[in-house]
XYZ file of C-alpha atoms in Angstrom:
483
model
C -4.181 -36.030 -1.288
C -7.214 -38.199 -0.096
C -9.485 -40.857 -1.324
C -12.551 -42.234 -0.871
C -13.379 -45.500 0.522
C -15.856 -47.515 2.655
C -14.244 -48.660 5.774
C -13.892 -52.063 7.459
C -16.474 -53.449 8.747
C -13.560 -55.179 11.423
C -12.141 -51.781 12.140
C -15.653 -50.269 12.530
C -16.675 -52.590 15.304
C -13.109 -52.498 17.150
C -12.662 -56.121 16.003
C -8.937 -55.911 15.448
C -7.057 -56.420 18.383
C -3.939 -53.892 16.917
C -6.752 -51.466 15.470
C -5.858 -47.768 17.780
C -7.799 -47.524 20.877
C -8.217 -43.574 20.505
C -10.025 -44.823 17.137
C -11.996 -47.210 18.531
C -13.361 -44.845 20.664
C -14.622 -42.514 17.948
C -15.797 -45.426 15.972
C -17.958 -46.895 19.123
C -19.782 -43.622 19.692
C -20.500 -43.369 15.366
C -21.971 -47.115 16.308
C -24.253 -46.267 18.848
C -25.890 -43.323 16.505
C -25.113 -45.404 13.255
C -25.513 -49.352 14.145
C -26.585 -50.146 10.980
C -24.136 -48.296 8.984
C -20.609 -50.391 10.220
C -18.681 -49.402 6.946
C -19.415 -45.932 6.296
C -17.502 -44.106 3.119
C -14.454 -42.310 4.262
C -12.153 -39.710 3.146
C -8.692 -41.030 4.058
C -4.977 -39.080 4.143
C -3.268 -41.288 1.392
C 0.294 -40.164 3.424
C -0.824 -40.022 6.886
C 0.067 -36.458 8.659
C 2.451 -38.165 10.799
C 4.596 -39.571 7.537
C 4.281 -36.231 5.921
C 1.729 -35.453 4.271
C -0.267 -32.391 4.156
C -3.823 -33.679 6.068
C -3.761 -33.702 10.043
C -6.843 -36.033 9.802
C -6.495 -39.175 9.196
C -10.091 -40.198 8.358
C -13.506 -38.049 7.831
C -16.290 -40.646 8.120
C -19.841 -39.599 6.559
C -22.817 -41.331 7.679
C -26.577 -40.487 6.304
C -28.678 -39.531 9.290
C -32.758 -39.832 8.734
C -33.051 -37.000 11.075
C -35.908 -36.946 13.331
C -39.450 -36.297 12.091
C -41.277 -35.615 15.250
C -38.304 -32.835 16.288
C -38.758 -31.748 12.422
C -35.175 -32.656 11.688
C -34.226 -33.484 7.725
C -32.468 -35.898 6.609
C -28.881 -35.277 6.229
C -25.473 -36.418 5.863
C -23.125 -36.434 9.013
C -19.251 -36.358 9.018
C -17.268 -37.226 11.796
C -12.997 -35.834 11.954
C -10.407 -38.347 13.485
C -7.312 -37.493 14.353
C -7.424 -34.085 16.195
C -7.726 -36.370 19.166
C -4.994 -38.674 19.950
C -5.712 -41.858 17.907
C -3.073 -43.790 18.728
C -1.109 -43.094 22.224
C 2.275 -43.356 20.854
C 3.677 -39.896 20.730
C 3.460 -40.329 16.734
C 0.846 -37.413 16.419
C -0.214 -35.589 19.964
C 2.093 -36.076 22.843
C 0.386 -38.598 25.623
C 0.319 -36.897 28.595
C -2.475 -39.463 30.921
C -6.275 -40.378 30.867
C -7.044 -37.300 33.183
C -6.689 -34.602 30.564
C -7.771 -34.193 26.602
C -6.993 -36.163 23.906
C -4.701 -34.223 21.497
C -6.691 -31.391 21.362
C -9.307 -32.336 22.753
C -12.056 -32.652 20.543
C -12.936 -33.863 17.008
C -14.578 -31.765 14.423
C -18.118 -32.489 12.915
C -20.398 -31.670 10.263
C -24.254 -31.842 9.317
C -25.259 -30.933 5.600
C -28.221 -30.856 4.023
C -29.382 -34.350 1.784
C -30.511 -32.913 -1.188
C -33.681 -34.936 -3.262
C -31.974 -37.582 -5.252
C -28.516 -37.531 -3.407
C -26.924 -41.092 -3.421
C -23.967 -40.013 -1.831
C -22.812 -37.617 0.614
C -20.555 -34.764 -1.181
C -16.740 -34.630 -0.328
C -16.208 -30.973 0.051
C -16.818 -30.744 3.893
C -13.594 -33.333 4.694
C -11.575 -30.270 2.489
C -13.124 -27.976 4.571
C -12.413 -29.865 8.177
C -8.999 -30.355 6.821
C -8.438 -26.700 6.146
C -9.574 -25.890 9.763
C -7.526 -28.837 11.491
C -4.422 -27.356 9.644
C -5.153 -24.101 11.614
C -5.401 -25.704 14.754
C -2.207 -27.848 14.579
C -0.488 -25.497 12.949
C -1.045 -22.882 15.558
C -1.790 -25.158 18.194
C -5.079 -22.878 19.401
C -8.147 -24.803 20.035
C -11.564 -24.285 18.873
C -14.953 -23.881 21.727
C -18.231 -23.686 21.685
C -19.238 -20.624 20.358
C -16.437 -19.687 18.189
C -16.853 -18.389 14.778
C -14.698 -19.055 11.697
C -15.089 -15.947 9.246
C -13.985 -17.623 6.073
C -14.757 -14.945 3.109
C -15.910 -17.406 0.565
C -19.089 -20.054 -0.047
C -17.970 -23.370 1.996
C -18.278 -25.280 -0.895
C -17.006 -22.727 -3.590
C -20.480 -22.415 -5.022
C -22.290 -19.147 -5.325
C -23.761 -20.025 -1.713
C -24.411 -17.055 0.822
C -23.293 -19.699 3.584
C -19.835 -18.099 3.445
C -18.435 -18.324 7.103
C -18.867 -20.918 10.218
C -19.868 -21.352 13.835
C -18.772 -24.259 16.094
C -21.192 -25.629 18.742
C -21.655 -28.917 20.496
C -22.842 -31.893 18.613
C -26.470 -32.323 19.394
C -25.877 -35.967 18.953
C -22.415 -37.207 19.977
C -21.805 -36.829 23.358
C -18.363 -36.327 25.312
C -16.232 -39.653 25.484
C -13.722 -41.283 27.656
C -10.648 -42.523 25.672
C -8.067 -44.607 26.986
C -5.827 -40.874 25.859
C -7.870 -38.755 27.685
C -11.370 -36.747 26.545
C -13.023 -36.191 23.575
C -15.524 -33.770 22.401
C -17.540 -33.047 19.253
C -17.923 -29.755 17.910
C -20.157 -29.177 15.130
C -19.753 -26.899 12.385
C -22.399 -24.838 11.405
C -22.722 -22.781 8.174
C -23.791 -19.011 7.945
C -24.215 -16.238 6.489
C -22.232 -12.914 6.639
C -25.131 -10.850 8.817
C -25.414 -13.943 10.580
C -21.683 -13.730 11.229
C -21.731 -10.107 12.032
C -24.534 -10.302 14.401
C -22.245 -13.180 16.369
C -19.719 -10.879 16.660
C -21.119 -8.037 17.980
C -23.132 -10.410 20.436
C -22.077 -13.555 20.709
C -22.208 -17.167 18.490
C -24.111 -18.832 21.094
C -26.900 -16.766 21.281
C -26.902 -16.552 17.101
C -27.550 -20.372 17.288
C -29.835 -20.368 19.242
C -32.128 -18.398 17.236
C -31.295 -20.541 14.305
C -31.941 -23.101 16.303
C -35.654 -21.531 16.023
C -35.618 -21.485 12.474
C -36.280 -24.990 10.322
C -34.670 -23.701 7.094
C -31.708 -22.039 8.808
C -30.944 -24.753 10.399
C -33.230 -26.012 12.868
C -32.935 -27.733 16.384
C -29.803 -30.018 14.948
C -28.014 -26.988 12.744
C -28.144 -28.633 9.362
C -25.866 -26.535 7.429
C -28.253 -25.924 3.926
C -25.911 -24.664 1.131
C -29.197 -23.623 -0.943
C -30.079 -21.587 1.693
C -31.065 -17.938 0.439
C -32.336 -16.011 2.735
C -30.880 -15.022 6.601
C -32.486 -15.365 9.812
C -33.412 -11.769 9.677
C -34.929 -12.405 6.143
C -36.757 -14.480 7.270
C -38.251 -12.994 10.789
C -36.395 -9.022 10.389
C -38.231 -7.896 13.782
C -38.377 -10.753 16.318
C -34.305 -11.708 15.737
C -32.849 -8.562 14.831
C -34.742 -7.279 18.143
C -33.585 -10.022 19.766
C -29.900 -9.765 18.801
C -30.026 -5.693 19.794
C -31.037 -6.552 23.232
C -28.566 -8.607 23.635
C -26.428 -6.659 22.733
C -27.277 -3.894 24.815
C -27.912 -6.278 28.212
C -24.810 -8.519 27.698
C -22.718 -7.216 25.160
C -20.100 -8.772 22.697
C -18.364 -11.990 23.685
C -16.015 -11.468 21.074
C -12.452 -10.552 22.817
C -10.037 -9.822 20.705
C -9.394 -10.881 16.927
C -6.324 -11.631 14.810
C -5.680 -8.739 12.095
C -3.200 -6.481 9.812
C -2.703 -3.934 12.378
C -0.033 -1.476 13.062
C 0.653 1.540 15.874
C 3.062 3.801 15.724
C 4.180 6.408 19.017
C 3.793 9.753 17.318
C 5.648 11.099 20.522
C 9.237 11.202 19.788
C 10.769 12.339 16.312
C 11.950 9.695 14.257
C 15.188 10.692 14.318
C 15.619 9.887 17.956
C 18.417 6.560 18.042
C 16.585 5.121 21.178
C 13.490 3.553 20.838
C 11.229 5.561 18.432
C 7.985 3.917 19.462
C 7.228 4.930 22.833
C 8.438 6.859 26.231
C 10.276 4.894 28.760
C 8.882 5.762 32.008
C 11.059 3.284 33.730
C 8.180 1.892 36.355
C 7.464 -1.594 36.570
C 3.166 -1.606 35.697
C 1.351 -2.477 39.237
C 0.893 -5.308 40.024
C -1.584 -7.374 37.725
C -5.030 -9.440 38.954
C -5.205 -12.890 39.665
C -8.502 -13.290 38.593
C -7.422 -12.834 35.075
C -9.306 -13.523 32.194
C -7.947 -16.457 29.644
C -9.036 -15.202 26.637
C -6.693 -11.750 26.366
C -4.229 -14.760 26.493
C -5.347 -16.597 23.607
C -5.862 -13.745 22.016
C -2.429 -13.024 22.060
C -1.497 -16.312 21.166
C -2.863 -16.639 17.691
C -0.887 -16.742 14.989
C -2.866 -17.069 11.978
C 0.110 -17.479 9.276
C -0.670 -20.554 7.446
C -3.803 -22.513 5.661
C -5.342 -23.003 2.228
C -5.957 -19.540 2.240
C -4.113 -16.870 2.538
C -4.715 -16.356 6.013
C -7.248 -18.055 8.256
C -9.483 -15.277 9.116
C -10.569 -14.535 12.958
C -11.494 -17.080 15.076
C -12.939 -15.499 18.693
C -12.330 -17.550 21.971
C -14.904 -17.442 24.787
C -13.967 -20.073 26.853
C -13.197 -18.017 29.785
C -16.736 -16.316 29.030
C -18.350 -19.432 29.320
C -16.621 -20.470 32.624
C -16.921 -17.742 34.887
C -20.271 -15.592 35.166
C -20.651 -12.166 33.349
C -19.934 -8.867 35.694
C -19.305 -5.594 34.964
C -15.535 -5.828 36.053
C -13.073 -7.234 33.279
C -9.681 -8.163 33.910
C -6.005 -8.865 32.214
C -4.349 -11.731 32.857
C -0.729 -11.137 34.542
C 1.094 -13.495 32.042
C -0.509 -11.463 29.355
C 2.431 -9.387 28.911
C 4.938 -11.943 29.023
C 3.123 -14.213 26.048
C 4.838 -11.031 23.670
C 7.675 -9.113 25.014
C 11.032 -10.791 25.748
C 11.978 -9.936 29.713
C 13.904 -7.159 28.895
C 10.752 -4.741 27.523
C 8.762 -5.217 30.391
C 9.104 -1.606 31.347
C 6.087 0.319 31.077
C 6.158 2.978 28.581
C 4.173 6.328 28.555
C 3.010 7.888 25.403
C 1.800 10.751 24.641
C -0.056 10.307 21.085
C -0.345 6.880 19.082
C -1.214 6.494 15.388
C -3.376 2.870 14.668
C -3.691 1.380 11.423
C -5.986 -1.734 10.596
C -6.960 -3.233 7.440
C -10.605 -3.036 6.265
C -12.430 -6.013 8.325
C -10.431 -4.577 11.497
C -11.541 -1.464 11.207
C -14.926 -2.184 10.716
C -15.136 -4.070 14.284
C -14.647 -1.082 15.800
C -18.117 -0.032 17.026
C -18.187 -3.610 18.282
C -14.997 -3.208 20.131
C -16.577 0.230 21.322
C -19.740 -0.587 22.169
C -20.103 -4.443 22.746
C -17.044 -4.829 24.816
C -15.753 -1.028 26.313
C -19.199 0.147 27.218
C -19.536 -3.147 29.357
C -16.729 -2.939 31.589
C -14.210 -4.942 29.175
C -11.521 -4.964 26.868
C -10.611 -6.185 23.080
C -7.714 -6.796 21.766
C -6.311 -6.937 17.898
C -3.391 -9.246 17.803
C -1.231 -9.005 14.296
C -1.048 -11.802 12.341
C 2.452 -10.694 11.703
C 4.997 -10.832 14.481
C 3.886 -10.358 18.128
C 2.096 -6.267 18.019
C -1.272 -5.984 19.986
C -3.112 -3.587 20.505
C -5.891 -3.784 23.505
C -8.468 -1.266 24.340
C -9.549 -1.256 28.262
C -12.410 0.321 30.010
C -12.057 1.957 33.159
C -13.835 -1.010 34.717
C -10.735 -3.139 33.517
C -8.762 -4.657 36.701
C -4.935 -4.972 35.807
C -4.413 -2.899 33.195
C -0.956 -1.115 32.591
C -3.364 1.432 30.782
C -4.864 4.442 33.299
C -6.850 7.513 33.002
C -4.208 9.140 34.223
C -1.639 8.202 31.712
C -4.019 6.377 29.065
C -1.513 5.392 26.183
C 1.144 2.760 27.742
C 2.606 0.047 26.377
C 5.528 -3.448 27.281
C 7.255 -3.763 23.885
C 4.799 -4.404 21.198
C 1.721 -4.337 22.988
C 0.157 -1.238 23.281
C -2.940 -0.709 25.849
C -5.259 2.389 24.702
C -7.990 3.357 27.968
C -11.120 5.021 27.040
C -13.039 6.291 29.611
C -17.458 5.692 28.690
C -17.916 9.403 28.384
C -15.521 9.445 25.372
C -16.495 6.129 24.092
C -20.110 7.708 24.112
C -18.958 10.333 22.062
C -17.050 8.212 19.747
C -19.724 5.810 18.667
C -21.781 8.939 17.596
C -19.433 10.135 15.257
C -18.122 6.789 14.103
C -22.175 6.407 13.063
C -21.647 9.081 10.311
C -19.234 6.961 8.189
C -21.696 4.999 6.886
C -21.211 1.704 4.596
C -17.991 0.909 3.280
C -19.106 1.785 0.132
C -19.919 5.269 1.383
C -16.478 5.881 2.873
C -14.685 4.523 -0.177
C -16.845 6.778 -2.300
C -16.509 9.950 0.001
C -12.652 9.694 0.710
C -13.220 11.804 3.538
C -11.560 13.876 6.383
C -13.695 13.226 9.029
C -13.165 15.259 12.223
C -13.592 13.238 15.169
C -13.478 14.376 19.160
C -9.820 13.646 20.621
C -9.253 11.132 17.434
C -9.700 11.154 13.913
C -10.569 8.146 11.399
C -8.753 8.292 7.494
C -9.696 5.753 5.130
C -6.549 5.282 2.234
C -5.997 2.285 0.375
C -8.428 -0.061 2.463
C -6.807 1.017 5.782
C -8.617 2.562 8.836
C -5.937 4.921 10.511
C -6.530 7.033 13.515
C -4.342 8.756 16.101
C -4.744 9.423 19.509
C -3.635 12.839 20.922
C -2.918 13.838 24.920
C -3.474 15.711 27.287
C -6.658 15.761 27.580
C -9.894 15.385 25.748
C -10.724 18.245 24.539
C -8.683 18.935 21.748
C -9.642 17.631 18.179
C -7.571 16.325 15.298
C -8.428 16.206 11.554
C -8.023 12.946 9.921
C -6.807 14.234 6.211
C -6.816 11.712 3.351
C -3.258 11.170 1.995
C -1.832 10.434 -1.446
């Protein structure tokens, strides 16, 4: 549980000589935007995280920010997370591993929402809300970039709002600091809407920003989250961003590499009665040997856990920090420890199947054009990671350096992680006839059997389900609704 309080004006300056130096930190960078506002009201953990209790951070401070007039920046109210840093350097919270490296986790979570006419004090809901995402990150110990998007199903402040999920993007304020723990950054979250969302996916969330950037009631040059906000940046402009977001689509593609979701696959190559292991063909051969030059993000990918928060489950969070490091090419890559994140030692055989059955749950299935087009058609992979236990399933490209997957056997798999190669031709021919299932309205209404080249797409009790058929791809399979 937390309360509300104004904090001291000692412990806002650093005054106290035992007051944490990973705090004081924080605190002097709020002073230098905030120097007349030395005891701003906080949200405080009654039972600190590291006694207990349920709320990783420690404090949310909330400042009210004039904005800037001649940028044509509103006024505002501005919270500031501790505590996903390292606050105090004493193993209590984050383990203290040197100065060199980041703080905890390396940043601290911030916030920008809208003043509304009248408002004498900034509303509480957005420390909830950075709570509920700090539980995900200590919780699974993943870490949150630049870029990243947070699709969260329901208004941020459980209004009626259309600002129903979140981006994450440098503070345009609040620079990087030097603590005596090691770094800290400040990421800002940013409110959107679902097309908004969408449009991240399928492209990317820094390029989304940046057209809200554009916008003054979407957010402007500082990304003022406005829960009042009605209308989308395509509302508002339809032509100039939506025209903007397909081109960069079809120049760059998706960003997005992978997501946590319900998914399931099945080897449809062996009868089930078979005592040995009914999921796939052991080939026996050790996969080739795997790229250096691997990319990070399969990795965290794999890595995500997703089991626990407020929620039911924390919905997908992309990461694109590898994206952001290394330039764009038309090559893609898996990363040798990929593998290794999921199987125990003794499944590291690669496995040859002949035909595969996929399941995914309703959001999942829908990100399949993006997986198709955004990320295949580029020269790159995706990758659906369960949220329960360690299955993955990654589609590769041909252009896809250290894959396990070929064209010449394209169904393989190292225990639970299954690798599915489509060649462009076929993914080509795919996207047109994934383009005839319409909205999910339509395909709940229909309840189709829709025939599909080489693969077939049923849709039964909010599940997309498809299988995969060899040898080659000619044949065709009916997808048949079942009861």
């Amino acid at each position: 549980m937390d309360e509300v309080r104004p904090s001291s004006g000692a412990q806002a300056h650093g005054l106290s000589p035992l007051f944490p130096p990973g705090l004081q930190a924080i605190y002097a960078e709020c002073r230098r935007l905030y120097p007349e506002q030395a005891n701003p009201l906080q949200v405080t953990a009654i039972v600190k995280y590291w006694l207990g209790g349920p709320d990783p951070l420690d404090y949310i401070s909330m400042y009210r920010n004039v904005g800037c007039p001649s940028q044509d920046v509103q006024e505002h109210w501005h919270y500031v997370s501790f505590g996903l840093s390292d606050l105090y350097g004493d193993n209590r919270v984050h383990e203290f591993t040197g100065s060199d490296g980041p703080s905890g986790f390396g940043f601290e979570l911030t916030f920008r929402l809208k003043r509304e006419a009248g408002e004498t004090a900034p509303p509480t809901w957005p420390a909830e809300l950075m709570q509920g995402l700090a539980r995900y990150v200590f919780q699974s110990e993943n870490t949150f970039c630049s870029g990243d998007h947070v699709s969260w199903h329901s208004p941020l402040d459980n209004s009626e709002s259309r600002i129903q999920h979140m981006l994450l993007t440098e503070d345009p304020q609040m620079q990087p600091i030097q603590t005596p723990f090691g770094t800290v950054a400040f990421l800002q979250i940013v409110g959107v809407c679902t097309e908004e969302l969408q449009a991240a996916q399928q492209w990317n969330g820094q390029g989304i920003l940046e057209l809200m950037r554009g916008v003054r009631v979407a957010g402007g040059p500082w990304l003022i989250t406005d829960m009042r906000r009605g209308e989308t940046i395509f509302d508002i402009d339809p032509h100039l961003q939506q025209e903007r977001v397909d081109q960069g689509i079809e120049t760059e593609g998706s960003n997005l590499s992978g997501v946590s979701a319900k998914c399931v696959w099945d080897d449809l190559s062996r009868p089930p009665e078979d005592e040995e292991d009914s999921r796939s063909i052991c080939i026996g051969s050790q996969p080739r040997r795997l790229s250096e030059k691997d990319t990070e993000q399969i990795r965290e990918t794999l890595k995500k856990g997703l089991e626990f928060n407020t929620k039911a489950t924390l919905p997908p969070i992309s990461s694109q920090r590898q994206i952001q490091e290394r330039p764009q090419s038309r090559k893609d890559s898996l990363e040798s420890e990929s593998s290794a994140a999921i199987i125990p030692h003794e499944l590291v055989r690669t496995r040859q199947l002949e035909s595969v059955h996929l399941k995914f749950n309703q959001e999942s299935g829908t990100l399949l054009p993006l997986c198709l087009r955004g990320r295949l058609l580029h020269g790159r992979h995706f990758t659906y990671k369960s949220i329960h236990g360690d299955t993955a399933i990654t589609f590769v490209s041909s252009g896809v350096e250290g894959a396990f997957a070929t064209e010449e056997h394209p169904y393989a798999a190292h225990g639970p992680w299954l690798q599915i190669l489509l060649t462009e031709e076929f993914v080509e021919q795919m996207l047109g006839d994934i383009q005839e299932l319409g909205t999910r309205d339509e395909v709940r209404v229909k309840g189709f059997a829709l025939l599909l080249r080489f693969w077939a797409i049923a849709y039964m009790f909010q599940l997309f389900a498809f299988s995969l058929c060899r040898p080659n791809y000619q044949r065709s399979t009916v997808g048949q609704k079942r009861s």
